Coordinates of C-alpha atoms in Angstrom, one line a residue:
X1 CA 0.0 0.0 0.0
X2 CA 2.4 2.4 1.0
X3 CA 4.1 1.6 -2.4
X4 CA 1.1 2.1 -4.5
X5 CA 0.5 5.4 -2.6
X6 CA 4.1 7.1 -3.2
X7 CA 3.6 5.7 -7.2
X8 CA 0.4 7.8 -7.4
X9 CA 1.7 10.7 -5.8
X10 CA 5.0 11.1 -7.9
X11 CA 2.1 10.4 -10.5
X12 CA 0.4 13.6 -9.8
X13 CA 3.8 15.2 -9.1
X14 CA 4.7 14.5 -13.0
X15 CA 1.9 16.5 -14.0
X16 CA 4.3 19.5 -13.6
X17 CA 7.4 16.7 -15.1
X18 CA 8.5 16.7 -11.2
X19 CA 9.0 13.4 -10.5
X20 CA 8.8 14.0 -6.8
X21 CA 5.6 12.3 -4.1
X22 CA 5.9 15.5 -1.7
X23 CA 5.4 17.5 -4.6
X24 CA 2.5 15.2 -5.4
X25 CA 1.0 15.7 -2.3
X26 CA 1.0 19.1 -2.4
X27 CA -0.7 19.8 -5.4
X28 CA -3.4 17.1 -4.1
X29 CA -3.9 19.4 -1.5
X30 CA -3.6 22.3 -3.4
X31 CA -6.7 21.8 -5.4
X32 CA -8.7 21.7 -2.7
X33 CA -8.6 25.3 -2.2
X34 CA -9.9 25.3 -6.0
X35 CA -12.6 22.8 -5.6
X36 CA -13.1 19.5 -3.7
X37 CA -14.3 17.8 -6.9
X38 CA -10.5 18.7 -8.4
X39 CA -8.9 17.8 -5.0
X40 CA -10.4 14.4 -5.2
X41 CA -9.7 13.7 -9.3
X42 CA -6.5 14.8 -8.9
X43 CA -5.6 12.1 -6.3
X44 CA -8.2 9.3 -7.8
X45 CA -7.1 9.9 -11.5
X46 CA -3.4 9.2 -10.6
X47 CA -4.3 6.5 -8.8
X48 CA -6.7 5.2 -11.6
X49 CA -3.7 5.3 -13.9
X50 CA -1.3 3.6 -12.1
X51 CA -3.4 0.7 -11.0
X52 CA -4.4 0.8 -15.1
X53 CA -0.7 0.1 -15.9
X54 CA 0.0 -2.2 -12.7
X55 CA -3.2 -4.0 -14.1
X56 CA -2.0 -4.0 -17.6
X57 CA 2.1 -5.5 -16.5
X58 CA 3.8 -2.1 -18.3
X59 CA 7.2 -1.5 -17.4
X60 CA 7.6 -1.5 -13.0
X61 CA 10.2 1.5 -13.7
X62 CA 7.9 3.7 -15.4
X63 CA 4.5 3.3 -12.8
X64 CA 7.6 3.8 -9.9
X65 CA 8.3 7.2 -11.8
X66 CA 4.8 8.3 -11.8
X67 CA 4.7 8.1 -16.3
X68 CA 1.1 6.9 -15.9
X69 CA -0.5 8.7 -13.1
X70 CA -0.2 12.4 -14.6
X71 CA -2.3 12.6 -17.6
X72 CA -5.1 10.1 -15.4
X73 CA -5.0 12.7 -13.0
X74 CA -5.1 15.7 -15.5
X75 CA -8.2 14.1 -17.2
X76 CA -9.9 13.5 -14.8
X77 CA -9.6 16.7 -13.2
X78 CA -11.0 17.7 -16.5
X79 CA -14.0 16.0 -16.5
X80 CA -15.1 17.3 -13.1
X81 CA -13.9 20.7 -14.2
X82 CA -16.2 20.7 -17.2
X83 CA -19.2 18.7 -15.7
X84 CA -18.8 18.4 -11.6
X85 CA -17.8 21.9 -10.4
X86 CA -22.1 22.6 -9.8
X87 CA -23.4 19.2 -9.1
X88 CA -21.2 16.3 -8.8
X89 CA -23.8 14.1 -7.7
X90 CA -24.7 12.4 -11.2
X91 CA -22.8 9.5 -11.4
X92 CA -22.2 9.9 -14.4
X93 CA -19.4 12.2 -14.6
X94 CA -17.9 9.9 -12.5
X95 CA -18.0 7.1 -14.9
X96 CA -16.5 9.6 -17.6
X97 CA -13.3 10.6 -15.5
X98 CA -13.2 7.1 -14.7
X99 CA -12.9 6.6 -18.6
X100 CA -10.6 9.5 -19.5
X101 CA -8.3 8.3 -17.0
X102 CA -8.3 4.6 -18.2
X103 CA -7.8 6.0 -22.2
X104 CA -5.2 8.4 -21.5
X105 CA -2.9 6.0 -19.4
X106 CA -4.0 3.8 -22.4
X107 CA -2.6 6.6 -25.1
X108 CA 0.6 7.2 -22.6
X109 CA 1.3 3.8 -23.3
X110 CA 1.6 3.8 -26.7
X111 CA 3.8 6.8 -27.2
X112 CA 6.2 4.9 -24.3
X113 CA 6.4 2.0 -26.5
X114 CA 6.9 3.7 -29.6
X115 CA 9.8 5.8 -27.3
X116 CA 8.1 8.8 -28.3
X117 CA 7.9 12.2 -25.6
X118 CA 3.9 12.7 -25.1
X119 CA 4.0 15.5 -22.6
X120 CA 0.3 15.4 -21.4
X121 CA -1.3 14.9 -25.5
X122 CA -3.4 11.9 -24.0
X123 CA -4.8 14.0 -21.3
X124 CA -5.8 16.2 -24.3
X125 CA -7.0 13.9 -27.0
X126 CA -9.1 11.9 -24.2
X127 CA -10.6 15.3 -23.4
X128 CA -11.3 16.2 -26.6
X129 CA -13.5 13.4 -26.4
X130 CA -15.1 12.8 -23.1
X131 CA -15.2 17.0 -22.5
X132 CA -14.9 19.0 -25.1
X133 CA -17.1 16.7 -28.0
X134 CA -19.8 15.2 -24.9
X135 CA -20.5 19.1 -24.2
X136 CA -20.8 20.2 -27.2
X137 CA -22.9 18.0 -28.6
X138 CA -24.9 17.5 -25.5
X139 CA -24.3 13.6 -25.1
X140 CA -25.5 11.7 -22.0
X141 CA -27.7 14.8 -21.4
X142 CA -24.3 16.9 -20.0
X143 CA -24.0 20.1 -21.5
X144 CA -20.9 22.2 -19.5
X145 CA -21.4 23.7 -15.9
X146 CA -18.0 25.4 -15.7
X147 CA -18.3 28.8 -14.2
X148 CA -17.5 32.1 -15.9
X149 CA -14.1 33.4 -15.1
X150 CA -13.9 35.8 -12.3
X151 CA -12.9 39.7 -12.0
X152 CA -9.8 39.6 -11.5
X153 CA -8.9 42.8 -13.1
X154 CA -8.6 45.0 -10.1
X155 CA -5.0 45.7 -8.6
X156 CA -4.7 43.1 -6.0
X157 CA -5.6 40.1 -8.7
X158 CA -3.7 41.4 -11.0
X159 CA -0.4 41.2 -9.1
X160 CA -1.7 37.4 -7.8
X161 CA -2.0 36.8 -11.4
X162 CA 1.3 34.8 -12.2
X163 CA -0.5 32.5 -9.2
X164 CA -3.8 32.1 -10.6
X165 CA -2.0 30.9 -14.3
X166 CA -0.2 28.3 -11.5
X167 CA -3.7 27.2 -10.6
X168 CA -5.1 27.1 -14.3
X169 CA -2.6 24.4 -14.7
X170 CA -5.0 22.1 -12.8
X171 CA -8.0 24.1 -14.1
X172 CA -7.8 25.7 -9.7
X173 CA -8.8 29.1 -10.0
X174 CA -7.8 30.6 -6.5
X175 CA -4.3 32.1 -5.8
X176 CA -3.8 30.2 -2.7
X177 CA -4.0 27.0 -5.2
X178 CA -1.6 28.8 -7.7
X179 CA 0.6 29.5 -4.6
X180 CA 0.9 26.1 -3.3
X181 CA 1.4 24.6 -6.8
X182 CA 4.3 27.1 -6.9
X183 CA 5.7 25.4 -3.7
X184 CA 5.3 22.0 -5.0
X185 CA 7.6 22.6 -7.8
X186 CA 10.0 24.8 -6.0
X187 CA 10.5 21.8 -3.4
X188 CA 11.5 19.7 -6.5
X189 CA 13.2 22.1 -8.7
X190 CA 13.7 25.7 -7.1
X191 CA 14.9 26.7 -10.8
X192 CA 11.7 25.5 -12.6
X193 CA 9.5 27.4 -10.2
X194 CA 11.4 30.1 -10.8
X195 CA 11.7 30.0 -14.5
X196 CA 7.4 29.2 -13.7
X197 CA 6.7 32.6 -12.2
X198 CA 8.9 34.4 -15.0
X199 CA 6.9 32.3 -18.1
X200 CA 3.8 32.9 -16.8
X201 CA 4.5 36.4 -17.0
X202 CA 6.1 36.2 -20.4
X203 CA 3.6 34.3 -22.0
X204 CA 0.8 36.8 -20.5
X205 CA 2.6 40.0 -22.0
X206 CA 2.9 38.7 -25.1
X207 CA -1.0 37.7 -25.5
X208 CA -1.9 41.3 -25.0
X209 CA 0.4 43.2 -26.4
X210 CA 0.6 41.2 -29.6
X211 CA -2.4 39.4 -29.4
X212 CA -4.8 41.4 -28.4
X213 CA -6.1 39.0 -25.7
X214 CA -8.3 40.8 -22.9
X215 CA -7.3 41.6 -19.5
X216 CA -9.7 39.1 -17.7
X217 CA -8.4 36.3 -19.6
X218 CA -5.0 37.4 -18.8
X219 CA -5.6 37.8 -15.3
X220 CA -6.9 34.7 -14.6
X221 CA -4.1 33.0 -16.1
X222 CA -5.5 31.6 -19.5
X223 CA -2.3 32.3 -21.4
X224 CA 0.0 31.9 -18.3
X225 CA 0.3 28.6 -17.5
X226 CA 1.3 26.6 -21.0
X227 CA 4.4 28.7 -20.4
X228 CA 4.6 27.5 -17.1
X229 CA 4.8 24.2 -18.3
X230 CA 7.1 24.9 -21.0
X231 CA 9.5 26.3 -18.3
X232 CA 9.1 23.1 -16.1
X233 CA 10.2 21.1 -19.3
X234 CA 13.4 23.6 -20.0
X235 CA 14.3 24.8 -17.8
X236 CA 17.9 24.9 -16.5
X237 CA 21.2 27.1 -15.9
X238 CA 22.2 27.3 -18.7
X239 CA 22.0 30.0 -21.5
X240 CA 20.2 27.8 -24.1
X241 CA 17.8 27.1 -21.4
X242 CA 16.8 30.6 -21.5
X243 CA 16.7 30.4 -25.0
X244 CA 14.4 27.3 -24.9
X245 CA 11.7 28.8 -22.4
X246 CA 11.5 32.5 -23.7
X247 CA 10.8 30.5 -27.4
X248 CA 8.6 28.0 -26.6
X249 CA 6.4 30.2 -24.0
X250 CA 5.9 32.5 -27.2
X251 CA 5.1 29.8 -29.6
X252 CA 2.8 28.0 -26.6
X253 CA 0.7 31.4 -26.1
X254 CA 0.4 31.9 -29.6
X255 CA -0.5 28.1 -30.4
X256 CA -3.2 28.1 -28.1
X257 CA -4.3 31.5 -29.1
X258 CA -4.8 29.8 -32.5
X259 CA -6.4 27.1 -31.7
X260 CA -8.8 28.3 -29.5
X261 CA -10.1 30.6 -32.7
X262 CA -11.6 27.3 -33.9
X263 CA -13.8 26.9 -31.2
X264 CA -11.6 23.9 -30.1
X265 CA -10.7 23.2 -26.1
X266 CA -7.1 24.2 -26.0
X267 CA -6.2 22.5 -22.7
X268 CA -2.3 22.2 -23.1
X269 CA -2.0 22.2 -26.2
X270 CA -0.1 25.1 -26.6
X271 CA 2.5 24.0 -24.1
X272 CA 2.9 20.3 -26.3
X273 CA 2.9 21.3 -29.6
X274 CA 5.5 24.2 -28.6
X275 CA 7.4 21.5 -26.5
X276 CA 7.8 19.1 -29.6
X277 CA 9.2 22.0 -31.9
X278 CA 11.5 22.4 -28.9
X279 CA 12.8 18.7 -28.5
X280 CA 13.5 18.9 -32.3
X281 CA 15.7 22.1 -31.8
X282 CA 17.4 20.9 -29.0
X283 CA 18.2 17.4 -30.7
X284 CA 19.1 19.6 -33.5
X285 CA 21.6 22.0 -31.6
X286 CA 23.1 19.3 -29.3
X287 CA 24.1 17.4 -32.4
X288 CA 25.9 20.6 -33.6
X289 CA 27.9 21.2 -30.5
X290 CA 27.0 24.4 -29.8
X291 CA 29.6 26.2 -28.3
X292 CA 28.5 29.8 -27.0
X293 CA 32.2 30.8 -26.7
X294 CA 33.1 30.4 -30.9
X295 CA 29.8 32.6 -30.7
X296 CA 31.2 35.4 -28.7
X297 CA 33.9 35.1 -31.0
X298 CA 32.1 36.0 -34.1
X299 CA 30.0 39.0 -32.6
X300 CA 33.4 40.3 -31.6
X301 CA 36.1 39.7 -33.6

């Protein structure tokens, strides 16, 4: 048992690519102070996927590093995001975290076979389905009960704001959640918490000044915490570190500004596809030797 518990709570922990339990259990607790429906999915939805991949005989190492407890966790969070946040009492959208949580530990597996890097894409395609396509077209009777973003345009939000795109991580949407999600990381990796805070202010100055995105959106964190994500992935001490996080928090804002024009659920989606570019550039720049000394060279002869 105690086994099984510190699997699903580096699980949840690898939402934010920490693989870390303590960091786990603080974002459990974290999303409390968002909503006790996400509280509870993000603890059952890890746990969902790990006893999905214990029950299916994948790889020991990978459940033990938490590989198929994230995106579980992250979908089902979704569904009670989308469907559970007003009345949680139909058991119904119980049965559909339940499913998104099974499917995307499913579609984690099949990118881990095929050795390819899925960052949280099955969270995303299962929510494309049992969310974003079941609300839409009304299936099951469930049409979405997710409340309309706060006013968080006064002074006092607006500073918390770098919290609150934390919290939008885990679809949370209270600064205390955004702050404790902050910890989390920071007692992983005090240098992608760091590089966190500064993305999710990155990625938010660039949606309005180029984008045109408004300030309540930007407040709450809608275009804050891809980048913060992004940063997680990246981040590092080193100059093409910086490189890699101010790139791909631009490209992840202005991904998911594109494809939420198509009336599509962005989710992460920004913060994969951008990651992906990424991992070819790096592969691509690591293969070249880069050597930032030869380059200091050439810009002063």
């Amino acid at each position: 048992m105690q086994k099984l518990i510190k699997e699903t709570l580096t699980g949840v922990g690898q939402i934010f690519l920490q693989e870390n339990g303590l960091s786990g259990l603080v974002i459990v607790i974290a999303m409390f102070f968002s909503h006790w429906t996400l509280g509870v999915a993000c603890l059952l939805g890890a746990l969902i996927g790990t006893l999905t991949a214990k029950a299916l005989g994948y790889p020991l190492a990978q459940i033990d590093q938490g590989l198929y407890g994230f995106n579980a966790s992250l979908a089902f969070m979704c569904v009670m995001f989308t469907f559970g946040e007003t009345d949680a009492t139909n058991p119904l959208i119980w049965i559909l975290g339940l499913l998104a949580a099974i499917i995307s530990t499913l579609i984690m597996r099949a990118f881990m076979k095929r050795k390819r890097v899925a960052f949280t894409f099955p969270f995303v395609l299962s929510c494309w389905i049992f969310c974003w396509a079941v609300s839409k077209f009304e299936l099951f009777g469930l049409t979405q009960t997710t409340p309309a973003l706060a006013d968080y345009t006064n002074t006092v939000d607006a500073v918390r704001s770098p919290f609150y795109a934390w919290a939008e991580v885990n679809f949370g949407s209270s600064a205390v959640t955004g702050a404790l999600l902050f910890l989390a990381i920071a007692i992983s990796s005090p240098v992608a918490a760091m590089w966190g805070i500064a993305a999710a202010a990155i990625g938010t100055a660039f949606a309005h000044h180029l984008l045109g995105v408004d300030q309540n959106s930007l407040a709450n964190g809608i275009y804050g915490f891809s980048p913060i994500l992004v940063a997680c992935a990246f981040a590092g001490t080193k100059l093409r570190n910086f490189a890699y996080v101010i790139l791909g928090s631009l490209m992840a804002v202005f991904i998911q500004f594109g494809v939420a024009k198509t009336g599509l659920a962005t989710y992460t989606i920004g913060f994969i596809v951008a990651s992906w570019i990424l991992l070819l550039v790096k592969s691509k720049v690591d293969k070249a030797n880069f050597d930032k000394n030869k380059l200091v060279k050439i810009l002063n002869p």
